Amino acid sequence: MTSTTQIQALDVPTAILQRRSIKTFKPDPISPEMLKQLVELTVAAPSSFNTQSWRIVLIQDETQKAALCEASWNQKQIIQAPVTFVFAADATAGEQDLTPILEQGLNTGAWNEGTVNYFRNAIPQFQEALGDKRREYAIKDAMIAATNLVLAAESLGLSTCFMNGWIEDKVKAVIGAENNPDIGIAVVVPVGYAAEPRLNPGRLPLSANVFVDKIDNPYQD
């Protein structure tokens, strides 16, 4: 079993460069203290107007893991990993009671009364203006939070795998959201200790897909 006391956290650049998508995991559990730290670092992510529209479900029960595995084309990393984070997103987050978010921003000193009063009206107006794109914006927020998770996990000696291979209706049923049309699934991320390393497959030259000002002006390093 891996001890959390032996781990010295990596710096952010090292975690970014070192992280790989791991497909096989050891059965070693993640300590409750480390799991809580992962959750806290995950939800430290920014979101539109700080609405925090993600709905993150930690899958740990063996029956739940088996159901999620089946909903994800039987990819075994979900069974192997001690916990899998399901990142769901609520398209209606900006239409719900914003009082807790607004009051917290005021109490922390991050927002003043003017900002709070502006947000009180601006957030619902923005949400309404989004129309059919409400889900898209909520999914974006959830993906930002998921990125926090994988980098935090890497820095603490854990491994992860962004999974985009799953059937949304089945995943929603696993987390109990099958009757909520406003909930969308952003990504599924198993977390645990890698059973085997994976090499860096490399990246294209920067000029292949990075540009300056316009897409026909390649970035030159």
Short mmCIF file of the C-alpha atoms (twelve columns), coordinates in Angstrom:
data_MODEL
# 
_entry.id   MODEL 
# 
loop_
_atom_site.group_PDB 
_atom_site.id 
_atom_site.type_symbol 
_atom_site.label_atom_id 
_atom_site.label_alt_id 
_atom_site.label_comp_id 
_atom_site.label_asym_id 
_atom_site.label_seq_id 
_atom_site.Cartn_x 
_atom_site.Cartn_y 
_atom_site.Cartn_z 
_atom_site.pdbx_PDB_model_num 
ATOM 1   C CA . MET A 1   0.000   0.000  0.000   1 
ATOM 2   C CA . THR A 2   1.278   3.442  -0.896  1 
ATOM 3   C CA . SER A 3   1.691   5.794  2.061   1 
ATOM 4   C CA . THR A 4   0.657   9.417  1.622   1 
ATOM 5   C CA . THR A 5   3.369   10.481 4.068   1 
ATOM 6   C CA . GLN A 6   6.050   9.434  1.562   1 
ATOM 7   C CA . ILE A 7   4.770   11.717 -1.188  1 
ATOM 8   C CA . GLN A 8   6.243   15.124 -1.886  1 
ATOM 9   C CA . ALA A 9   3.902   17.065 -4.144  1 
ATOM 10  C CA . LEU A 10  5.156   17.884 -7.628  1 
ATOM 11  C CA . ASP A 11  5.193   21.442 -8.923  1 
ATOM 12  C CA . VAL A 12  2.562   22.293 -11.541 1 
ATOM 13  C CA . PRO A 13  4.817   22.253 -14.655 1 
ATOM 14  C CA . THR A 14  6.243   18.846 -13.693 1 
ATOM 15  C CA . ALA A 15  2.755   17.426 -13.062 1 
ATOM 16  C CA . ILE A 16  1.589   18.683 -16.468 1 
ATOM 17  C CA . LEU A 17  4.546   17.190 -18.334 1 
ATOM 18  C CA . GLN A 18  4.577   13.916 -16.392 1 
ATOM 19  C CA . ARG A 19  0.874   13.033 -16.483 1 
ATOM 20  C CA . ARG A 20  -0.242  10.165 -18.725 1 
ATOM 21  C CA . SER A 21  -3.585  8.474  -19.303 1 
ATOM 22  C CA . ILE A 22  -3.271  5.284  -17.270 1 
ATOM 23  C CA . LYS A 23  -5.350  2.258  -18.254 1 
ATOM 24  C CA . THR A 24  -4.424  -0.180 -15.478 1 
ATOM 25  C CA . PHE A 25  -4.461  0.487  -11.744 1 
ATOM 26  C CA . LYS A 26  -3.277  -1.213 -8.579  1 
ATOM 27  C CA . PRO A 27  -5.951  -2.151 -5.996  1 
ATOM 28  C CA . ASP A 28  -4.321  0.127  -3.394  1 
ATOM 29  C CA . PRO A 29  -6.886  2.445  -1.765  1 
ATOM 30  C CA . ILE A 30  -6.618  6.213  -1.632  1 
ATOM 31  C CA . SER A 31  -6.574  7.450  1.944   1 
ATOM 32  C CA . PRO A 32  -9.597  9.498  3.041   1 
ATOM 33  C CA . GLU A 33  -7.308  12.455 3.763   1 
ATOM 34  C CA . MET A 34  -5.816  12.405 0.268   1 
ATOM 35  C CA . LEU A 35  -9.232  11.928 -1.344  1 
ATOM 36  C CA . LYS A 36  -10.574 14.948 0.506   1 
ATOM 37  C CA . GLN A 37  -7.576  16.963 -0.649  1 
ATOM 38  C CA . LEU A 38  -8.252  15.895 -4.238  1 
ATOM 39  C CA . VAL A 39  -11.883 16.946 -3.967  1 
ATOM 40  C CA . GLU A 40  -10.960 20.316 -2.487  1 
ATOM 41  C CA . LEU A 41  -8.399  20.986 -5.216  1 
ATOM 42  C CA . THR A 42  -10.898 19.887 -7.872  1 
ATOM 43  C CA . VAL A 43  -13.629 22.285 -6.794  1 
ATOM 44  C CA . ALA A 44  -11.106 25.119 -6.480  1 
ATOM 45  C CA . ALA A 45  -11.470 25.389 -10.260 1 
ATOM 46  C CA . PRO A 46  -12.968 28.551 -11.758 1 
ATOM 47  C CA . SER A 47  -16.461 28.565 -13.251 1 
ATOM 48  C CA . SER A 48  -18.677 31.033 -15.062 1 
ATOM 49  C CA . PHE A 49  -19.815 33.661 -12.511 1 
ATOM 50  C CA . ASN A 50  -18.625 31.176 -9.858  1 
ATOM 51  C CA . THR A 51  -21.890 29.242 -10.262 1 
ATOM 52  C CA . GLN A 52  -19.975 25.950 -9.811  1 
ATOM 53  C CA . SER A 53  -22.347 24.117 -12.121 1 
ATOM 54  C CA . TRP A 54  -20.451 20.823 -11.866 1 
ATOM 55  C CA . ARG A 55  -22.069 17.894 -10.074 1 
ATOM 56  C CA . ILE A 56  -19.243 15.513 -9.170  1 
ATOM 57  C CA . VAL A 57  -20.069 11.953 -8.135  1 
ATOM 58  C CA . LEU A 58  -17.346 9.766  -6.586  1 
ATOM 59  C CA . ILE A 59  -17.927 6.130  -7.519  1 
ATOM 60  C CA . GLN A 60  -16.398 3.805  -4.901  1 
ATOM 61  C CA . ASP A 61  -18.960 1.067  -4.166  1 
ATOM 62  C CA . GLU A 62  -18.133 -2.142 -6.025  1 
ATOM 63  C CA . THR A 63  -21.668 -2.518 -7.399  1 
ATOM 64  C CA . GLN A 64  -21.619 1.079  -8.595  1 
ATOM 65  C CA . LYS A 65  -18.185 0.578  -10.166 1 
ATOM 66  C CA . ALA A 66  -19.455 -2.470 -12.057 1 
ATOM 67  C CA . ALA A 67  -22.485 -0.533 -13.311 1 
ATOM 68  C CA . LEU A 68  -20.336 2.400  -14.404 1 
ATOM 69  C CA . CYS A 69  -17.924 0.030  -16.113 1 
ATOM 70  C CA . GLU A 70  -20.800 -1.504 -18.074 1 
ATOM 71  C CA . ALA A 71  -21.990 2.001  -19.011 1 
ATOM 72  C CA . SER A 72  -18.469 2.779  -20.251 1 
ATOM 73  C CA . TRP A 73  -18.076 -0.028 -22.789 1 
ATOM 74  C CA . ASN A 74  -16.643 -2.343 -20.091 1 
ATOM 75  C CA . GLN A 75  -13.385 -0.428 -19.731 1 
ATOM 76  C CA . LYS A 76  -11.762 -2.161 -16.785 1 
ATOM 77  C CA . GLN A 77  -9.886  0.810  -15.337 1 
ATOM 78  C CA . ILE A 78  -13.153 1.773  -13.612 1 
ATOM 79  C CA . ILE A 79  -13.237 -1.592 -11.841 1 
ATOM 80  C CA . GLN A 80  -9.547  -1.453 -10.957 1 
ATOM 81  C CA . ALA A 81  -9.272  2.137  -9.721  1 
ATOM 82  C CA . PRO A 82  -10.306 2.721  -6.094  1 
ATOM 83  C CA . VAL A 83  -12.430 5.718  -7.089  1 
ATOM 84  C CA . THR A 84  -13.803 7.170  -10.306 1 
ATOM 85  C CA . PHE A 85  -14.964 10.765 -10.528 1 
ATOM 86  C CA . VAL A 86  -18.015 11.283 -12.721 1 
ATOM 87  C CA . PHE A 87  -18.150 14.919 -13.783 1 
ATOM 88  C CA . ALA A 88  -21.739 15.863 -14.478 1 
ATOM 89  C CA . ALA A 89  -22.954 19.382 -15.237 1 
ATOM 90  C CA . ASP A 90  -26.203 21.153 -14.372 1 
ATOM 91  C CA . ALA A 91  -27.354 23.384 -17.230 1 
ATOM 92  C CA . THR A 92  -29.722 25.234 -14.889 1 
ATOM 93  C CA . ALA A 93  -27.174 26.172 -12.199 1 
ATOM 94  C CA . GLY A 94  -27.417 29.881 -13.060 1 
ATOM 95  C CA . GLU A 95  -31.216 29.803 -12.706 1 
ATOM 96  C CA . GLN A 96  -31.272 28.401 -9.189  1 
ATOM 97  C CA . ASP A 97  -31.061 30.229 -5.861  1 
ATOM 98  C CA . LEU A 98  -27.812 32.178 -6.090  1 
ATOM 99  C CA . THR A 99  -27.947 33.487 -2.515  1 
ATOM 100 C CA . PRO A 100 -25.307 31.119 -1.047  1 
ATOM 101 C CA . ILE A 101 -22.828 31.960 -3.818  1 
ATOM 102 C CA . LEU A 102 -23.449 35.694 -3.674  1 
ATOM 103 C CA . GLU A 103 -23.302 35.867 0.123   1 
ATOM 104 C CA . GLN A 104 -20.110 33.845 0.249   1 
ATOM 105 C CA . GLY A 105 -18.457 36.131 -2.302  1 
ATOM 106 C CA . LEU A 106 -19.495 39.112 -0.210  1 
ATOM 107 C CA . ASN A 107 -18.366 37.576 3.087   1 
ATOM 108 C CA . THR A 108 -14.937 36.639 1.749   1 
ATOM 109 C CA . GLY A 109 -14.421 40.164 0.494   1 
ATOM 110 C CA . ALA A 110 -13.951 38.948 -3.076  1 
ATOM 111 C CA . TRP A 111 -17.075 40.855 -4.191  1 
ATOM 112 C CA . ASN A 112 -18.529 44.113 -2.959  1 
ATOM 113 C CA . GLU A 113 -22.216 45.018 -2.731  1 
ATOM 114 C CA . GLY A 114 -22.175 46.504 -6.204  1 
ATOM 115 C CA . THR A 115 -20.762 43.329 -7.720  1 
ATOM 116 C CA . VAL A 116 -23.248 41.155 -5.851  1 
ATOM 117 C CA . ASN A 117 -26.183 43.279 -6.980  1 
ATOM 118 C CA . TYR A 118 -24.907 43.186 -10.556 1 
ATOM 119 C CA . PHE A 119 -24.486 39.412 -10.512 1 
ATOM 120 C CA . ARG A 120 -27.934 38.942 -8.985  1 
ATOM 121 C CA . ASN A 121 -29.439 40.224 -12.213 1 
ATOM 122 C CA . ALA A 122 -26.685 39.516 -14.713 1 
ATOM 123 C CA . ILE A 123 -26.387 35.770 -14.079 1 
ATOM 124 C CA . PRO A 124 -30.041 34.908 -14.826 1 
ATOM 125 C CA . GLN A 125 -29.980 37.235 -17.846 1 
ATOM 126 C CA . PHE A 126 -26.812 35.611 -19.151 1 
ATOM 127 C CA . GLN A 127 -28.280 32.170 -18.551 1 
ATOM 128 C CA . GLU A 128 -31.418 33.050 -20.484 1 
ATOM 129 C CA . ALA A 129 -29.380 34.503 -23.343 1 
ATOM 130 C CA . LEU A 130 -27.410 31.265 -23.637 1 
ATOM 131 C CA . GLY A 131 -30.530 29.367 -24.603 1 
ATOM 132 C CA . ASP A 132 -29.563 25.982 -26.017 1 
ATOM 133 C CA . LYS A 133 -25.913 26.604 -25.124 1 
ATOM 134 C CA . ARG A 134 -26.548 26.387 -21.364 1 
ATOM 135 C CA . ARG A 135 -25.492 22.738 -21.330 1 
ATOM 136 C CA . GLU A 136 -22.337 23.523 -23.308 1 
ATOM 137 C CA . TYR A 137 -21.250 26.184 -20.814 1 
ATOM 138 C CA . ALA A 138 -21.905 23.912 -17.839 1 
ATOM 139 C CA . ILE A 139 -19.915 21.112 -19.498 1 
ATOM 140 C CA . LYS A 140 -17.003 23.520 -20.011 1 
ATOM 141 C CA . ASP A 141 -16.984 24.368 -16.297 1 
ATOM 142 C CA . ALA A 142 -17.005 20.671 -15.389 1 
ATOM 143 C CA . MET A 143 -14.098 19.979 -17.739 1 
ATOM 144 C CA . ILE A 144 -12.040 22.742 -16.129 1 
ATOM 145 C CA . ALA A 145 -12.664 21.127 -12.741 1 
ATOM 146 C CA . ALA A 146 -11.687 17.719 -14.157 1 
ATOM 147 C CA . THR A 147 -8.396  19.187 -15.360 1 
ATOM 148 C CA . ASN A 148 -7.745  20.414 -11.822 1 
ATOM 149 C CA . LEU A 149 -8.339  16.874 -10.600 1 
ATOM 150 C CA . VAL A 150 -5.917  15.125 -12.941 1 
ATOM 151 C CA . LEU A 151 -3.099  17.591 -12.259 1 
ATOM 152 C CA . ALA A 152 -3.691  17.520 -8.510  1 
ATOM 153 C CA . ALA A 153 -3.727  13.714 -8.578  1 
ATOM 154 C CA . GLU A 154 -0.494  13.569 -10.577 1 
ATOM 155 C CA . SER A 155 1.199   15.964 -8.184  1 
ATOM 156 C CA . LEU A 156 0.277   13.710 -5.248  1 
ATOM 157 C CA . GLY A 157 1.594   10.492 -6.784  1 
ATOM 158 C CA . LEU A 158 -1.692  9.274  -8.227  1 
ATOM 159 C CA . SER A 159 -2.636  8.544  -11.818 1 
ATOM 160 C CA . THR A 160 -5.742  9.266  -13.860 1 
ATOM 161 C CA . CYS A 161 -7.398  8.696  -17.197 1 
ATOM 162 C CA . PHE A 162 -9.746  11.076 -18.980 1 
ATOM 163 C CA . MET A 163 -12.488 8.812  -20.346 1 
ATOM 164 C CA . ASN A 164 -14.792 9.918  -23.138 1 
ATOM 165 C CA . GLY A 165 -16.008 6.410  -23.970 1 
ATOM 166 C CA . TRP A 166 -19.339 5.955  -22.229 1 
ATOM 167 C CA . ILE A 167 -23.086 6.030  -22.908 1 
ATOM 168 C CA . GLU A 168 -24.558 9.160  -21.340 1 
ATOM 169 C CA . ASP A 169 -28.005 7.782  -20.535 1 
ATOM 170 C CA . LYS A 170 -26.464 4.784  -18.794 1 
ATOM 171 C CA . VAL A 171 -23.986 6.892  -16.831 1 
ATOM 172 C CA . LYS A 172 -26.811 9.197  -15.741 1 
ATOM 173 C CA . ALA A 173 -28.741 6.160  -14.520 1 
ATOM 174 C CA . VAL A 174 -25.735 4.972  -12.499 1 
ATOM 175 C CA . ILE A 175 -25.499 8.316  -10.661 1 
ATOM 176 C CA . GLY A 176 -29.275 8.602  -10.215 1 
ATOM 177 C CA . ALA A 177 -29.816 11.440 -12.685 1 
ATOM 178 C CA . GLU A 178 -31.726 9.533  -15.356 1 
ATOM 179 C CA . ASN A 179 -34.869 11.610 -14.806 1 
ATOM 180 C CA . ASN A 180 -33.145 14.996 -14.921 1 
ATOM 181 C CA . PRO A 181 -32.838 16.290 -18.505 1 
ATOM 182 C CA . ASP A 182 -30.780 19.274 -17.309 1 
ATOM 183 C CA . ILE A 183 -27.887 17.088 -16.168 1 
ATOM 184 C CA . GLY A 184 -25.215 16.266 -18.734 1 
ATOM 185 C CA . ILE A 185 -22.122 14.092 -18.396 1 
ATOM 186 C CA . ALA A 186 -18.842 15.873 -19.125 1 
ATOM 187 C CA . VAL A 187 -16.177 13.246 -18.481 1 
ATOM 188 C CA . VAL A 188 -15.353 10.188 -16.367 1 
ATOM 189 C CA . VAL A 189 -11.997 10.032 -14.561 1 
ATOM 190 C CA . PRO A 190 -10.684 6.948  -12.720 1 
ATOM 191 C CA . VAL A 191 -8.096  7.805  -10.047 1 
ATOM 192 C CA . GLY A 192 -5.604  5.516  -8.353  1 
ATOM 193 C CA . TYR A 193 -2.054  4.171  -8.361  1 
ATOM 194 C CA . ALA A 194 -0.734  3.148  -11.776 1 
ATOM 195 C CA . ALA A 195 -0.070  -0.569 -12.284 1 
ATOM 196 C CA . GLU A 196 2.304   0.203  -15.136 1 
ATOM 197 C CA . PRO A 197 3.800   3.361  -16.630 1 
ATOM 198 C CA . ARG A 198 3.008   4.741  -20.067 1 
ATOM 199 C CA . LEU A 199 5.453   6.607  -22.261 1 
ATOM 200 C CA . ASN A 200 4.891   10.048 -23.740 1 
ATOM 201 C CA . PRO A 201 3.647   9.537  -27.342 1 
ATOM 202 C CA . GLY A 202 4.925   13.001 -28.250 1 
ATOM 203 C CA . ARG A 203 3.300   16.081 -29.710 1 
ATOM 204 C CA . LEU A 204 3.277   17.650 -33.155 1 
ATOM 205 C CA . PRO A 205 5.495   20.681 -33.793 1 
ATOM 206 C CA . LEU A 206 3.920   23.839 -32.358 1 
ATOM 207 C CA . SER A 207 3.518   25.237 -35.867 1 
ATOM 208 C CA . ALA A 208 1.125   22.387 -36.708 1 
ATOM 209 C CA . ASN A 209 -1.723  23.514 -34.484 1 
ATOM 210 C CA . VAL A 210 -0.736  26.738 -32.675 1 
ATOM 211 C CA . PHE A 211 -1.237  30.061 -34.456 1 
ATOM 212 C CA . VAL A 212 -0.800  33.789 -33.939 1 
ATOM 213 C CA . ASP A 213 -3.754  36.134 -34.498 1 
ATOM 214 C CA . LYS A 214 -5.221  34.033 -37.340 1 
ATOM 215 C CA . ILE A 215 -5.370  30.306 -38.025 1 
ATOM 216 C CA . ASP A 216 -3.275  30.593 -41.177 1 
ATOM 217 C CA . ASN A 217 -0.328  32.136 -39.301 1 
ATOM 218 C CA . PRO A 218 1.560   29.292 -37.574 1 
ATOM 219 C CA . TYR A 219 3.356   29.936 -34.307 1 
ATOM 220 C CA . GLN A 220 7.093   29.705 -34.771 1 
ATOM 221 C CA . ASP A 221 9.156   28.659 -31.753 1 
# 
